[in-house]
Coordinates of C-alpha atoms in Angstrom, one line a residue:
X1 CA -8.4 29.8 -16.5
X2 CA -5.4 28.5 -14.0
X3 CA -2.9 26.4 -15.6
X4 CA -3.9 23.9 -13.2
X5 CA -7.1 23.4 -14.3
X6 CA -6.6 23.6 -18.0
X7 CA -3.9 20.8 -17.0
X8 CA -6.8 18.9 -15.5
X9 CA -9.4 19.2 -18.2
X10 CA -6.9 17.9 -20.9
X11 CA -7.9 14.1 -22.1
X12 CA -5.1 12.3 -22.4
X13 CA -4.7 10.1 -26.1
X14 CA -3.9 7.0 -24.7
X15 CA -3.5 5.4 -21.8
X16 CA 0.4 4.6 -20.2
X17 CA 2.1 1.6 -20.8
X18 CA 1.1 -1.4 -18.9
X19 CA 3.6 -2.3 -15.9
X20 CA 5.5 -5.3 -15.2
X21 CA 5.3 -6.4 -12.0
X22 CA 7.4 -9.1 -9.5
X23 CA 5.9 -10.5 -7.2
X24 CA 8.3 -11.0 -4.1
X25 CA 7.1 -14.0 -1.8
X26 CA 5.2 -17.2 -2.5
X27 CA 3.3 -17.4 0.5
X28 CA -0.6 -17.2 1.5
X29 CA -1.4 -13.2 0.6
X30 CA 0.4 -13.7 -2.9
X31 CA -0.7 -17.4 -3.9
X32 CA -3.3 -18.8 -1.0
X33 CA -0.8 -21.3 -0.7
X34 CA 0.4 -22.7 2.5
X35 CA 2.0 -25.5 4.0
X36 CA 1.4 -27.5 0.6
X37 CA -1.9 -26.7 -0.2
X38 CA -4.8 -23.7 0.0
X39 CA -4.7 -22.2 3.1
X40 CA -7.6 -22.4 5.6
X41 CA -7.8 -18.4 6.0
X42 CA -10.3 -16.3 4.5
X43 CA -7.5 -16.2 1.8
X44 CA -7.9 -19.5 0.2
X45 CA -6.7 -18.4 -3.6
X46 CA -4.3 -15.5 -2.1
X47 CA -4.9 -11.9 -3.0
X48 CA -1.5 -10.1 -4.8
X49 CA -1.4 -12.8 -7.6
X50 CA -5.0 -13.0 -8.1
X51 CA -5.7 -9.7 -8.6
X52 CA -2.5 -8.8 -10.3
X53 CA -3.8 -11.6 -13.0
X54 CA -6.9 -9.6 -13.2
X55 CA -5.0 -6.6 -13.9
X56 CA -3.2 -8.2 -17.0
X57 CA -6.6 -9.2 -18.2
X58 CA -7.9 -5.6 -18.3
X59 CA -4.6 -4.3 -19.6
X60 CA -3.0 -2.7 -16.6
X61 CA -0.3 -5.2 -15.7
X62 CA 2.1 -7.3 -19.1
X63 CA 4.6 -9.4 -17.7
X64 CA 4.7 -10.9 -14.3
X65 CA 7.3 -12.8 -12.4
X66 CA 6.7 -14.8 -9.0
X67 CA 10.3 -15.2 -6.6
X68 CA 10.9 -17.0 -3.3
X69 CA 13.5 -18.6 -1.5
X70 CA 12.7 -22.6 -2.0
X71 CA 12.0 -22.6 -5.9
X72 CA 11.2 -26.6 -5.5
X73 CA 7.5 -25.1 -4.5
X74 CA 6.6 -23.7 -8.0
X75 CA 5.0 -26.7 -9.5
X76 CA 3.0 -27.2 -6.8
X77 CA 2.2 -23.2 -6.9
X78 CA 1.4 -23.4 -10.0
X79 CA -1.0 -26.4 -9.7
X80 CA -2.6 -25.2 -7.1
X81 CA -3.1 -21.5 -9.0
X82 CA -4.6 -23.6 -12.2
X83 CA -6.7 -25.2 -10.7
X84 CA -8.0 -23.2 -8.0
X85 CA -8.1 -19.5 -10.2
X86 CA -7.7 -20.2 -13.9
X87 CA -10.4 -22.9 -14.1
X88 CA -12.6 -20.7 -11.9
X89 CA -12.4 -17.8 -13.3
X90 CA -12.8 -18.7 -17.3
X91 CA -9.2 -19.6 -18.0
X92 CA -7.2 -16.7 -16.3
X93 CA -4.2 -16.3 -17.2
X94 CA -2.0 -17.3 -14.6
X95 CA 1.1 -17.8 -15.7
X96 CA 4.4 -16.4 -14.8
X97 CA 8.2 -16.1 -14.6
X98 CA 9.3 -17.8 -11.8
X99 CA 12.6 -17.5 -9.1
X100 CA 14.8 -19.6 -8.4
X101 CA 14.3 -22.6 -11.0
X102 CA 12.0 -25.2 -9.5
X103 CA 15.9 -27.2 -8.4
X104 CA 16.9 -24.5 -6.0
X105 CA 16.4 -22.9 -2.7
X106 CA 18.0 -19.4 -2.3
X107 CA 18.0 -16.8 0.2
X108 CA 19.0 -14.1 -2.1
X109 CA 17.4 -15.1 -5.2
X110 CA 15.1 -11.8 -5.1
X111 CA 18.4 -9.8 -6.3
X112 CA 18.6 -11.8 -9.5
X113 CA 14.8 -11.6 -9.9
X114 CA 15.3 -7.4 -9.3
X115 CA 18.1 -7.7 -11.4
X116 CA 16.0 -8.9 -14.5
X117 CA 13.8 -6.0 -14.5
X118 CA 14.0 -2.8 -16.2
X119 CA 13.4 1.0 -14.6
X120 CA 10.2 1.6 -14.3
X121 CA 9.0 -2.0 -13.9
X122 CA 7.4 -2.9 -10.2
X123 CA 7.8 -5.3 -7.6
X124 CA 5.4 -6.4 -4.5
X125 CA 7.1 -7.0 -1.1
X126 CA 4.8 -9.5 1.0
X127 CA 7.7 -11.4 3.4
X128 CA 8.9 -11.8 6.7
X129 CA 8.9 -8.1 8.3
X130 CA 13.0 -8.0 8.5
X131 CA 13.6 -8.5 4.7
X132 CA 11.1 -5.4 3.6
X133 CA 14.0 -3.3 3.6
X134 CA 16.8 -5.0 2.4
X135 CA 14.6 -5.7 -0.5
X136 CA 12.7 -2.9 -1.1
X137 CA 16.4 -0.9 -1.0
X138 CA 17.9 -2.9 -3.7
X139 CA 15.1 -2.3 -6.0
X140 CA 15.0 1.3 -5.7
X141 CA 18.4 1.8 -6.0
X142 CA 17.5 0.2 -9.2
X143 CA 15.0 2.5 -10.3
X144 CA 12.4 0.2 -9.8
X145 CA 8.5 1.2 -8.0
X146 CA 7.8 -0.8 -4.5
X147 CA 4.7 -1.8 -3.2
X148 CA 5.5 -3.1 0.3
X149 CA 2.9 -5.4 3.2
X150 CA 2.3 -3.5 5.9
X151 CA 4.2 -2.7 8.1
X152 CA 6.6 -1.1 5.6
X153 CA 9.1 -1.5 7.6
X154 CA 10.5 -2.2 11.6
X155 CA 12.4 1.0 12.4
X156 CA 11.7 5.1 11.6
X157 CA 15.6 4.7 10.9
X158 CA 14.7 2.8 7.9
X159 CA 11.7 4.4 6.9
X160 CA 13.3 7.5 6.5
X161 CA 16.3 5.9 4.3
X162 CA 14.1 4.5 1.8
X163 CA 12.3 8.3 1.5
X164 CA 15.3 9.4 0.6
X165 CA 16.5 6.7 -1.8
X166 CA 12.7 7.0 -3.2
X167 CA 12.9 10.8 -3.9
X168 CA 16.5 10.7 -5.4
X169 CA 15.6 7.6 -7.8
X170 CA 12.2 8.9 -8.2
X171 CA 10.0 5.5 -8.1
X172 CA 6.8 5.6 -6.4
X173 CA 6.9 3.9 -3.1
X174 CA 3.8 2.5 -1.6
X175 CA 2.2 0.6 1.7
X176 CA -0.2 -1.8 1.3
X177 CA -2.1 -0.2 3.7
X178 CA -5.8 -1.5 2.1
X179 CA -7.8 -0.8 5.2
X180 CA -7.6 3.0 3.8
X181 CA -10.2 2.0 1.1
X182 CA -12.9 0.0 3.3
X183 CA -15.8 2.1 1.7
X184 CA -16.5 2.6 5.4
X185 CA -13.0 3.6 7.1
X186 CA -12.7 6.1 4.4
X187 CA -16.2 7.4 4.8
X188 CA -15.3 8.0 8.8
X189 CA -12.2 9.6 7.8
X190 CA -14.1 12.4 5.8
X191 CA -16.8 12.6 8.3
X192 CA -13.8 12.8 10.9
X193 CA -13.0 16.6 9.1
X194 CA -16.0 18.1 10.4
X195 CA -16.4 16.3 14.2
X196 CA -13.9 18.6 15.5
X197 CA -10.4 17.8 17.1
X198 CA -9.5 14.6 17.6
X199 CA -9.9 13.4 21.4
X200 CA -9.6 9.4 21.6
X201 CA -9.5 6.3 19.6
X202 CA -9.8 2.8 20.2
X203 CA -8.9 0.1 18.3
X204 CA -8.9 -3.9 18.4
X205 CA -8.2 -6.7 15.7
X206 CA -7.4 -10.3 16.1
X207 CA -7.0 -13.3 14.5
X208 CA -7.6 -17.0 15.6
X209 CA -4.6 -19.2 16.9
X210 CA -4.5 -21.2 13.4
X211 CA -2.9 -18.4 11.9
X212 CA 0.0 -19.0 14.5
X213 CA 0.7 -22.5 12.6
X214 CA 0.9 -20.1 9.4
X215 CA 3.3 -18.0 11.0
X216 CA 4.7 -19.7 13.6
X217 CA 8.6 -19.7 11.7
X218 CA 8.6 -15.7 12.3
X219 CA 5.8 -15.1 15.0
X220 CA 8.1 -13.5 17.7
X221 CA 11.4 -13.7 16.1
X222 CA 10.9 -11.7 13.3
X223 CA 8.4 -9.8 14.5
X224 CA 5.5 -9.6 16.6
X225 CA 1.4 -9.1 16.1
X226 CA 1.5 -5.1 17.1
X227 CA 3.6 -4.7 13.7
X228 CA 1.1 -7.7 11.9
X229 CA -2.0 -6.2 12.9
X230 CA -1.7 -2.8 14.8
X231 CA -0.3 -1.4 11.7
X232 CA -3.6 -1.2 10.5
X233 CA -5.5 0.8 13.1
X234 CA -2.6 3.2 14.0
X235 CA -2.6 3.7 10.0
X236 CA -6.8 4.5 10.2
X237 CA -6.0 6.7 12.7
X238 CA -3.3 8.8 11.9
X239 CA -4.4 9.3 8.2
X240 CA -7.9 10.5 10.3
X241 CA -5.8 12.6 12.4
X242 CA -3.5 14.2 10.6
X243 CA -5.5 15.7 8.8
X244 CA -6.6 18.1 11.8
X245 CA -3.2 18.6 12.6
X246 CA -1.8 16.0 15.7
X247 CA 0.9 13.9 15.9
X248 CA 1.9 12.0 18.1
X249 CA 4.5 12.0 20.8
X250 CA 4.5 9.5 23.6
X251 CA 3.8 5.9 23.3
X252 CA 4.0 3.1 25.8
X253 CA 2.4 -0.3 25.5
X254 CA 2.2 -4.0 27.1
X255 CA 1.7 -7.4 26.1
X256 CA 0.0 -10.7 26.8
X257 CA 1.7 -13.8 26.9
X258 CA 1.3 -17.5 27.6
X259 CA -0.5 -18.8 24.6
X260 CA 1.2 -18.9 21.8
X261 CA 4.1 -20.1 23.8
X262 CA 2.0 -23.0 24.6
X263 CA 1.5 -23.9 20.8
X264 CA 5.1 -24.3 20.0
X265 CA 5.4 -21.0 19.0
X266 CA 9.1 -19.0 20.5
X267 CA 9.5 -18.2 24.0
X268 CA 9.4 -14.4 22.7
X269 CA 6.1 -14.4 20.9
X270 CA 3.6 -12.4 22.5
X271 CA -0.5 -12.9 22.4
X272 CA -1.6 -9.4 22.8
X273 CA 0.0 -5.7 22.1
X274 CA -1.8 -2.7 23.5
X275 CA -0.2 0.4 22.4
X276 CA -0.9 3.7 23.7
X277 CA -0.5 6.6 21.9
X278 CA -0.5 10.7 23.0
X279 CA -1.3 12.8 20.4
X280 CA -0.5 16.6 20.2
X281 CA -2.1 19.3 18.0
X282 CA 0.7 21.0 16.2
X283 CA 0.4 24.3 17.4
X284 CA -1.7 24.5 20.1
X285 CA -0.1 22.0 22.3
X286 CA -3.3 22.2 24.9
X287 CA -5.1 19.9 22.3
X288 CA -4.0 16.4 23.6
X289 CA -5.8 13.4 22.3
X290 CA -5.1 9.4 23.4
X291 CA -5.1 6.4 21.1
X292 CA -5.2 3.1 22.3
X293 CA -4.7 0.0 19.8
X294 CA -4.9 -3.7 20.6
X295 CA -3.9 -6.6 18.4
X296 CA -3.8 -10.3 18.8
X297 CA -3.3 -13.9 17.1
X298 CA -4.6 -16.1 19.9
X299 CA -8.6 -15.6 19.4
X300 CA -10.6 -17.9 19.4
X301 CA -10.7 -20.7 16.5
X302 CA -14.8 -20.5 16.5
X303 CA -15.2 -17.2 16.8
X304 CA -16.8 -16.8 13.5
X305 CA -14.5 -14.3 11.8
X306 CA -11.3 -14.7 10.1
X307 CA -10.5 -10.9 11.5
X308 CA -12.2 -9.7 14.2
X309 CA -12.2 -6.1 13.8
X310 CA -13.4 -2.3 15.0
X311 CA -13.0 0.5 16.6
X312 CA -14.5 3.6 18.1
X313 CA -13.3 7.3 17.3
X314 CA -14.5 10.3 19.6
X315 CA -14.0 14.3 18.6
X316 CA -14.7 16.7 20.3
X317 CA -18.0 17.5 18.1
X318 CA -19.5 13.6 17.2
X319 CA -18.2 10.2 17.4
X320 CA -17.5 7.6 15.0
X321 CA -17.6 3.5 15.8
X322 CA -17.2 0.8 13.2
X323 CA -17.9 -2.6 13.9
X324 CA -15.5 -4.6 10.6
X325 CA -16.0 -7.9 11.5
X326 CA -20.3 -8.7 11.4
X327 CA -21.3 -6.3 8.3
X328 CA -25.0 -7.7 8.6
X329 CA -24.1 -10.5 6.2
X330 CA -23.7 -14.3 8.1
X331 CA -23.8 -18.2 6.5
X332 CA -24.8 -21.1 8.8
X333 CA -22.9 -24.5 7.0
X334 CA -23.1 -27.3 8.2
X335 CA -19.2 -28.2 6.9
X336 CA -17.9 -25.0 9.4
X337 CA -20.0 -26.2 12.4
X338 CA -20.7 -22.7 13.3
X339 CA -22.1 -19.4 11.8
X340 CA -19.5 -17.7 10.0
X341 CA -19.9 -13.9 8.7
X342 CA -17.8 -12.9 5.8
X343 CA -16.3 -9.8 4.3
X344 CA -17.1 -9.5 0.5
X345 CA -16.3 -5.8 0.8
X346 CA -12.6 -6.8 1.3
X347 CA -11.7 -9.6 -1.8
X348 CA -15.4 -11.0 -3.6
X349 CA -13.9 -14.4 -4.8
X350 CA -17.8 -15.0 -6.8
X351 CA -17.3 -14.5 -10.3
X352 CA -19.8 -12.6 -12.8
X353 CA -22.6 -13.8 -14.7
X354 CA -19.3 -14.3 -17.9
X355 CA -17.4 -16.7 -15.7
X356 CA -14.9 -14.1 -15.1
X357 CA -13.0 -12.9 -11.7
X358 CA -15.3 -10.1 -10.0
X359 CA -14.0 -8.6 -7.2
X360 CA -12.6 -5.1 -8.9
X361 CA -14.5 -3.2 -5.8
X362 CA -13.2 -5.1 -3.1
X363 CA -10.8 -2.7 -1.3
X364 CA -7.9 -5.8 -1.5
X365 CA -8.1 -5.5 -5.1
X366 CA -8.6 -1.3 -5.3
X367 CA -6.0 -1.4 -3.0
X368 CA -3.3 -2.4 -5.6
X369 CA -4.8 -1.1 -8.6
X370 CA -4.0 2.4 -6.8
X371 CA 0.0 1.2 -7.0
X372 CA -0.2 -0.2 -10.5
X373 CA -2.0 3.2 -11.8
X374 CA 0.1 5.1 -9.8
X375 CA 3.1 3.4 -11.6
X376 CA 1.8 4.0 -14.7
X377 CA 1.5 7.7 -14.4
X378 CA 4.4 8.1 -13.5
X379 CA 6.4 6.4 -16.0
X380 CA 4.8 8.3 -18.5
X381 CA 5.5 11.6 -17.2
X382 CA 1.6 12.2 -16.2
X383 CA 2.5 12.1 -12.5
X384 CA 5.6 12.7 -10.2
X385 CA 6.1 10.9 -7.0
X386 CA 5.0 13.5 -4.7
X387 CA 1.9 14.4 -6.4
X388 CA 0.6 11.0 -5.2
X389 CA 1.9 11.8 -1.9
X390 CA -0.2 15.0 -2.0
X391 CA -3.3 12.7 -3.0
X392 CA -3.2 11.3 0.7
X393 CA -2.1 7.7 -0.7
X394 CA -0.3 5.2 2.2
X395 CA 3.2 6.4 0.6
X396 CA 6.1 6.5 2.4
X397 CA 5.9 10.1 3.2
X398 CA 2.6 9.2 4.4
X399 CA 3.0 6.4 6.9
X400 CA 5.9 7.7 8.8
X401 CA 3.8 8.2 11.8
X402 CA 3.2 4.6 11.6
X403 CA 6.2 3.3 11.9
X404 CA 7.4 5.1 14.8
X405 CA 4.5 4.2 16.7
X406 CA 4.8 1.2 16.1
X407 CA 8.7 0.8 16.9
X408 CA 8.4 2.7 20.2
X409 CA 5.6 0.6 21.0
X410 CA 7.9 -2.2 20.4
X411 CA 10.9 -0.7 22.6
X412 CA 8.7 0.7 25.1
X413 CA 8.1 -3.3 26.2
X414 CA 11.5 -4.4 25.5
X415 CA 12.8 -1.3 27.4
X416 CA 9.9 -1.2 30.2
X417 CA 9.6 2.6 29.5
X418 CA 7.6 5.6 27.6
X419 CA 9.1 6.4 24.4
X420 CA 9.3 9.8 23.3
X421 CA 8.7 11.0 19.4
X422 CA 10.3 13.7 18.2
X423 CA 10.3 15.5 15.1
X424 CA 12.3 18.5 13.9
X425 CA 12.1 20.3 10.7
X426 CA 10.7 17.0 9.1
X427 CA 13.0 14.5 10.5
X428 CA 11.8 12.2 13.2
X429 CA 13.5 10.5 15.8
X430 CA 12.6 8.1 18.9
X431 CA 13.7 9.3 21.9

């Protein structure tokens, strides 16, 4: 028998260590809280915190530790987590270290919250786009496992510095790219193996104008909804993709504006981004596919759906087309004014027949027990870095395509020009 499968075959005695984990940002995907109370999103109780709670309970996660800039929210955080998750779900456990102290309001406290964790430990990265990489650089230089929001980061020059700094301080690096395990998405990309070469994609996902109100202190300034929302589909598709071989190598893209403006939001912000995309077979450049990918934040407030969200993928042996949004599951309340369909399959907020949190399948929650598993392995020497980038996990290795689609996408309307992608012997470049 191979060494590799005797490897395989051998039971581990006990299971690794559980992880500490620090959760970077206070806002609506780590707490549900927004604005001074629950937000009005599909995210009402968060997701990160939540399930990272959950994970303590079953013995994956020990400590955890909660930072922002503006530490006078905490109490109110932690109100709103009591009440809203721990006397819910059967008296969760939902407490944590907190930074700055509940007196302060501090830019940079994120360093002093790194700066109290050991090698090995982990943080999550869910803030403004333009501080993923100042952050998630000063914990890996640290020794410390990142999980970063999507997009990972703004620029393929900063992608491919935190590759580096990942592979020489070995820590596992990881996008929170949760669309990957939709029980559906991933289906299609396994299907996708056997349809033949890839020949065209489309994409679209929105959200409703409220979310601009949510956002509206970055929205166009920070960034813009092609990295928010995009980043998704281009993700779906290239981890589809890939796999047969393309990348791509020309991007251009436009954008919509007028509406957002008109809420107050930045002169810059944009309502719409179409990107795109040419894609190339690597080595038999007369394979050429297109992608095209469309994202936006001003949708209608009634539309039903929180995310509005499908898209349609053609080979050139079958085609694939997912409709995200209306799963066959819709409640008429009288409260909402208007039929609503829901997505269970992402976070299920009902808790089981013992009072306790029950959304372990929900691809939010798998989503991050992926990271936190990952992490485990390989502190204890069960794992090493790349063998999770050989699993097909949203690692850094693995999103690269993403990002530079998504930057040239971004300088191809602020430059009112294609953009070019590049790649030689592994290194990629915008041109």
């Amino acid at each position: 028998m191979a060494t590799e499968a005797i490897k395989s075959a051998i039971v581990p005695t006990s299971s690794p260590s559980p992880l500490n984990v620090l959760m970077v940002g206070t806002g609506e995907y780590t707490t549900g809280f927004v604005g001074g109370g629950a937000s009005g999103s599909d995210k009402k109780v968060g997701v990160v915190g939540l399930t990272l709670f959950d994970l303590r309970r079953r013995g994956k996660v020990a400590k955890l530790g909660m930072v922002g800039t503006n530490g006078t929210k905490f109490p109110a955080i932690r109100q709103h987590l009591d009440t809203n998750i721990s006397k819910v779900y059967n008296g969760l456990d939902c407490s944590f270290d907190s930074y700055p102290a509940n007196d302060v309001k501090d830019p940079d406290s994120y360093k002093a919250a790194i700066d109290a964790l050991k090698p090995g430990d982990a943080i999550t990265i869910f803030t403004p786009d333009t501080t993923h990489y100042p952050i998630a650089l000063y914990a890996i230089e640290r020794g410390i496992h990142v999980l970063i929001t999507k997009p990972a980061v703004k620029t393929l020059e900063h992608h491919q510095t935190l590759i580096e700094a990942a592979k020489k301080h070995n820590v596992f690096v990881y996008i929170e790219h949760h669309k990957r395990f939709d029980p559906a998405y991933a289906d299609a990309k396994f299907k996708a193996q056997k349809l033949g070469d890839f020949n065209y994609f489309y994409s679209y996902m929105s959200q409703p104008k409220s979310q601009l109100e949510t956002f509206k202190a970055w929205a166009g300034v920070d960034s813009d909804i092609s990295y928010y929302l995009n980043s998704h589909h281009v993700d779906i598709c290239d981890s589809m993709v890939t796999q047969l071989g393309f990348v791509p190598v020309k991007v251009s893209a436009s954008a919509a504006k007028g509406i957002a403006t008109s809420l107050g939001c930045n002169e810059a912000t944009e309502d719409t981004i179409t990107v795109m995309v040419t894609w190339q077979k690597q080595g038999d450049p007369s394979k050429v596919a297109t992608g095209v990918y469309t994202a936006s934040w001003t949708a209608p407030q009634k539309a039903g759906v929180h995310s509005n969200q499908y898209f349609h993928y053609m080979a050139s042996g079958g085609e694939v087309r997912i409709n995200q949004a209306k799963r066959g599951y819709d409640v008429a309340d009288d409260t909402a004014g208007q039929l609503m369909w829901y997505n269970p399959f992402y976070m299920k907020y009902a808790p089981d027949e013992e009072g306790n949190f029950n959304g372990q399948t929900g691809y939010g929650y798998i989503s991050f027990e992926k990271f936190v598993d990952g992490c485990r392995a390989v502190n204890s020497g069960a794992l090493k870095p790349a063998d999770l980038d050989a699993r097909g996990l949203p690692t850094l290795d693995n999103t690269i395509a993403t990002t530079a689609i998504l930057e040239a996408g971004r300088r191809s309307i602020d430059e009112d020009r294609e953009i070019r992608i590049e790649i030689t012997e592994g290194s990629w470049k915008l041109v």
